[in-house]
Amino acid sequence: MSDDSSNRPDIQLEDHGSKGRYVFRSAAGDEAEMTFTKVGERQVIIDHTEVPDAFRGQGVGLHLVTRAVEDARAAGKTIIPLCPFAASQFRRHPEWADVLKR
């Protein structure tokens, strides 16, 4: 774990074979998610991010994308960010270029 992990929300990975999602749930039951589709063994398409108003301004969407980047990097995979939010985060984070599918 990185030193700043204590500042991050607890994000769960739900893997359903060819598809999956990263989910953050609040104590009140609100749920933010980022869904993905696997393409072969080495690529992941981030296709949707949804963050309810209850989480706005808290960086939850960024944490979801960051977790996907970390997981992809650890597994030697690349990411295709089709979701407009994820694509905008990749533009803001050039340090993620190693996992961005070109």
Coordinates of N, CA and C in Angstrom, one line a residue:
M1 N 0.8 -1.2 0.0 CA 0.0 0.0 0.0 C 0.9 1.3 0.0
S2 N 0.4 2.3 -0.7 CA 1.2 3.5 -0.7 C 0.9 4.3 0.6
D3 N 1.7 5.2 0.9 CA 1.6 6.0 2.1 C 0.3 6.8 2.2
D4 N -0.2 7.2 1.1 CA -1.4 8.0 1.1 C -2.7 7.2 1.0
S5 N -2.6 5.9 1.2 CA -3.8 5.1 1.1 C -4.8 5.4 2.2
S6 N -4.4 5.9 3.3 CA -5.4 6.2 4.4 C -6.3 7.4 4.0
N7 N -5.9 8.2 3.0 CA -6.7 9.3 2.6 C -7.7 8.9 1.4
R8 N -7.6 7.7 1.0 CA -8.5 7.3 -0.1 C -9.7 6.6 0.4
P9 N -10.8 6.7 -0.4 CA -12.0 5.9 0.0 C -11.8 4.5 -0.2
D10 N -12.5 3.6 0.4 CA -12.4 2.2 0.3 C -13.2 1.8 -1.0
I11 N -12.5 1.5 -2.0 CA -13.1 1.1 -3.3 C -13.1 -0.4 -3.5
Q12 N -14.2 -0.9 -3.9 CA -14.3 -2.4 -4.1 C -14.3 -2.7 -5.6
L13 N -13.6 -3.8 -6.0 CA -13.6 -4.2 -7.3 C -14.6 -5.4 -7.4
E14 N -15.5 -5.3 -8.4 CA -16.4 -6.4 -8.7 C -16.1 -6.9 -10.1
D15 N -15.6 -8.1 -10.2 CA -15.1 -8.6 -11.5 C -16.1 -9.7 -11.9
H16 N -16.8 -9.5 -13.1 CA -17.8 -10.4 -13.5 C -17.4 -11.0 -14.9
G17 N -16.1 -11.5 -15.0 CA -15.7 -12.1 -16.2 C -15.2 -11.0 -17.2
S18 N -16.0 -10.8 -18.2 CA -15.6 -9.9 -19.3 C -15.9 -8.4 -18.9
K19 N -16.7 -8.2 -17.9 CA -17.1 -6.9 -17.4 C -16.8 -6.8 -15.9
G20 N -16.9 -5.6 -15.4 CA -16.7 -5.4 -14.0 C -16.9 -3.9 -13.6
R21 N -16.7 -3.6 -12.4 CA -16.9 -2.2 -11.9 C -16.1 -2.0 -10.6
Y22 N -15.7 -0.8 -10.5 CA -15.1 -0.3 -9.2 C -16.2 0.5 -8.5
V23 N -16.4 0.2 -7.2 CA -17.6 0.8 -6.5 C -17.1 1.4 -5.2
F24 N -17.6 2.6 -4.9 CA -17.4 3.2 -3.6 C -18.8 3.4 -3.0
R25 N -19.0 2.9 -1.8 CA -20.3 3.1 -1.1 C -20.1 3.9 0.2
S26 N -21.0 4.8 0.4 CA -21.0 5.6 1.6 C -21.7 4.9 2.7
A27 N -21.5 5.3 3.9 CA -22.2 4.7 5.1 C -23.7 4.9 4.9
A28 N -24.1 5.9 4.2 CA -25.6 6.2 4.0 C -26.1 5.3 2.8
G29 N -25.3 4.6 2.1 CA -25.8 3.7 1.1 C -25.6 4.3 -0.3
D30 N -25.1 5.5 -0.5 CA -24.9 6.1 -1.8 C -23.8 5.3 -2.5
E31 N -23.8 5.2 -3.8 CA -22.9 4.4 -4.5 C -22.4 5.1 -5.7
A32 N -21.0 5.2 -5.8 CA -20.4 5.7 -7.0 C -19.7 4.5 -7.7
E33 N -19.8 4.6 -9.1 CA -19.2 3.4 -9.8 C -18.5 3.9 -11.0
M34 N -17.5 3.0 -11.4 CA -16.9 3.1 -12.7 C -16.9 1.7 -13.3
T35 N -17.5 1.6 -14.5 CA -17.6 0.3 -15.1 C -16.6 0.1 -16.2
F36 N -16.2 -1.1 -16.5 CA -15.2 -1.4 -17.5 C -15.5 -2.8 -18.2
T37 N -14.9 -2.9 -19.3 CA -15.0 -4.1 -20.1 C -13.6 -4.6 -20.5
K38 N -13.4 -5.9 -20.3 CA -12.0 -6.4 -20.6 C -12.0 -6.7 -22.1
V39 N -10.8 -6.4 -22.7 CA -10.6 -6.7 -24.1 C -9.4 -7.6 -24.2
G40 N -9.6 -8.9 -24.3 CA -8.5 -9.8 -24.3 C -7.9 -9.9 -22.9
E41 N -6.6 -10.2 -22.8 CA -5.9 -10.4 -21.5 C -5.2 -9.1 -21.1
R42 N -5.0 -8.2 -22.0 CA -4.1 -7.0 -21.7 C -4.8 -5.7 -21.8
Q43 N -6.0 -5.6 -22.1 CA -6.7 -4.3 -22.2 C -8.0 -4.2 -21.5
V44 N -8.3 -3.0 -21.0 CA -9.5 -2.7 -20.2 C -10.1 -1.4 -20.8
I45 N -11.4 -1.4 -21.1 CA -12.0 -0.2 -21.6 C -12.8 0.3 -20.4
I46 N -12.5 1.6 -20.0 CA -13.4 2.2 -19.0 C -14.5 2.9 -19.8
D47 N -15.8 2.4 -19.5 CA -16.9 2.8 -20.4 C -17.9 3.8 -19.7
H48 N -17.8 3.9 -18.3 CA -18.8 4.7 -17.7 C -18.3 5.0 -16.3
T49 N -18.5 6.2 -15.8 CA -18.3 6.6 -14.5 C -19.5 7.4 -14.0
E50 N -20.0 7.0 -12.8 CA -21.2 7.7 -12.3 C -21.0 8.0 -10.8
V51 N -21.0 9.3 -10.5 CA -20.8 9.7 -9.1 C -22.1 10.5 -8.7
P52 N -22.8 10.0 -7.7 CA -24.0 10.8 -7.3 C -23.7 12.1 -6.6
D53 N -24.7 13.0 -6.6 CA -24.5 14.3 -6.1 C -23.9 14.3 -4.6
A54 N -24.3 13.2 -3.9 CA -23.8 13.2 -2.5 C -22.3 13.2 -2.4
F55 N -21.6 12.8 -3.5 CA -20.1 12.7 -3.5 C -19.5 13.8 -4.2
R56 N -20.2 14.7 -4.8 CA -19.7 15.8 -5.6 C -18.6 16.6 -4.8
G57 N -17.5 16.9 -5.5 CA -16.5 17.7 -4.9 C -15.6 17.0 -3.9
Q58 N -15.7 15.7 -3.8 CA -14.9 14.9 -2.9 C -13.8 14.1 -3.6
G59 N -13.7 14.2 -4.9 CA -12.7 13.5 -5.6 C -12.9 12.0 -5.8
V60 N -14.2 11.6 -5.6 CA -14.5 10.1 -5.6 C -14.2 9.6 -7.0
G61 N -14.7 10.3 -8.1 CA -14.5 9.9 -9.4 C -13.0 9.7 -9.7
L62 N -12.2 10.7 -9.3 CA -10.7 10.5 -9.5 C -10.2 9.3 -8.8
H63 N -10.6 9.1 -7.6 CA -10.2 7.9 -6.9 C -10.5 6.6 -7.6
L64 N -11.7 6.5 -8.2 CA -12.1 5.4 -9.0 C -11.1 5.1 -10.2
V65 N -10.8 6.2 -10.9 CA -9.9 6.1 -12.0 C -8.5 5.7 -11.6
T66 N -8.1 6.4 -10.5 CA -6.8 6.1 -10.0 C -6.6 4.6 -9.6
R67 N -7.6 4.0 -9.0 CA -7.6 2.6 -8.6 C -7.5 1.7 -9.8
A68 N -8.2 2.1 -10.9 CA -8.1 1.3 -12.1 C -6.7 1.4 -12.7
V69 N -6.1 2.6 -12.7 CA -4.8 2.8 -13.2 C -3.8 1.9 -12.4
E70 N -3.9 2.0 -11.1 CA -3.0 1.2 -10.3 C -3.1 -0.3 -10.5
D71 N -4.4 -0.8 -10.7 CA -4.6 -2.2 -10.9 C -4.1 -2.6 -12.3
A72 N -4.3 -1.7 -13.3 CA -3.8 -2.0 -14.7 C -2.3 -2.1 -14.7
R73 N -1.7 -1.1 -14.0 CA -0.2 -1.1 -14.0 C 0.3 -2.3 -13.3
A74 N -0.2 -2.8 -12.2 CA 0.2 -3.9 -11.5 C 0.1 -5.2 -12.3
A75 N -1.0 -5.2 -13.2 CA -1.3 -6.4 -14.0 C -0.7 -6.4 -15.4
G76 N 0.0 -5.3 -15.7 CA 0.6 -5.1 -17.0 C -0.4 -4.9 -18.1
K77 N -1.5 -4.2 -17.8 CA -2.6 -4.0 -18.8 C -2.6 -2.6 -19.2
T78 N -3.3 -2.3 -20.3 CA -3.5 -0.9 -20.8 C -5.0 -0.6 -20.7
I79 N -5.2 0.7 -20.6 CA -6.6 1.2 -20.5 C -7.0 2.0 -21.7
I80 N -8.2 1.8 -22.2 CA -8.8 2.6 -23.2 C -9.9 3.4 -22.5
P81 N -9.7 4.7 -22.2 CA -10.8 5.5 -21.5 C -11.8 6.1 -22.4
L82 N -12.8 5.3 -22.7 CA -13.9 5.7 -23.6 C -14.9 6.7 -22.8
C83 N -15.0 6.5 -21.5 CA -15.8 7.4 -20.7 C -15.2 8.8 -20.7
P84 N -16.0 9.8 -21.0 CA -15.5 11.2 -21.1 C -14.8 11.6 -19.8
F85 N -15.3 11.2 -18.6 CA -14.7 11.6 -17.4 C -13.3 11.0 -17.2
A86 N -13.2 9.7 -17.5 CA -11.9 9.0 -17.4 C -10.9 9.5 -18.4
A87 N -11.4 9.8 -19.6 CA -10.5 10.4 -20.6 C -10.0 11.8 -20.2
S88 N -10.8 12.6 -19.5 CA -10.3 13.9 -19.0 C -9.3 13.7 -17.9
Q89 N -9.5 12.7 -17.1 CA -8.5 12.4 -16.0 C -7.2 12.0 -16.6
F90 N -7.2 11.2 -17.7 CA -5.9 10.8 -18.3 C -5.2 12.0 -18.9
R91 N -6.0 13.0 -19.4 CA -5.3 14.2 -19.9 C -4.7 15.0 -18.8
R92 N -5.3 14.9 -17.6 CA -4.8 15.7 -16.5 C -3.6 15.0 -15.8
H93 N -3.4 13.7 -16.1 CA -2.4 12.9 -15.3 C -1.5 12.3 -16.3
P94 N -0.5 13.0 -16.9 CA 0.5 12.5 -17.8 C 1.3 11.3 -17.2
E95 N 1.4 11.2 -15.9 CA 2.1 10.1 -15.3 C 1.4 8.8 -15.5
W96 N 0.2 8.8 -16.0 CA -0.5 7.6 -16.3 C -0.3 7.1 -17.7
A97 N 0.6 7.8 -18.5 CA 0.8 7.4 -19.9 C 1.2 6.0 -20.1
D98 N 1.9 5.4 -19.1 CA 2.3 4.0 -19.3 C 1.2 3.0 -19.4
V99 N 0.0 3.3 -18.9 CA -1.1 2.4 -19.0 C -2.2 2.9 -20.0
L100 N -1.9 4.0 -20.6 CA -2.9 4.5 -21.6 C -2.7 3.8 -23.0
K101 N -3.7 3.2 -23.5 CA -3.6 2.5 -24.8 C -3.6 3.6 -25.9
R102 N -2.5 3.5 -26.7 CA -2.3 4.5 -27.7 C -2.8 4.0 -29.1

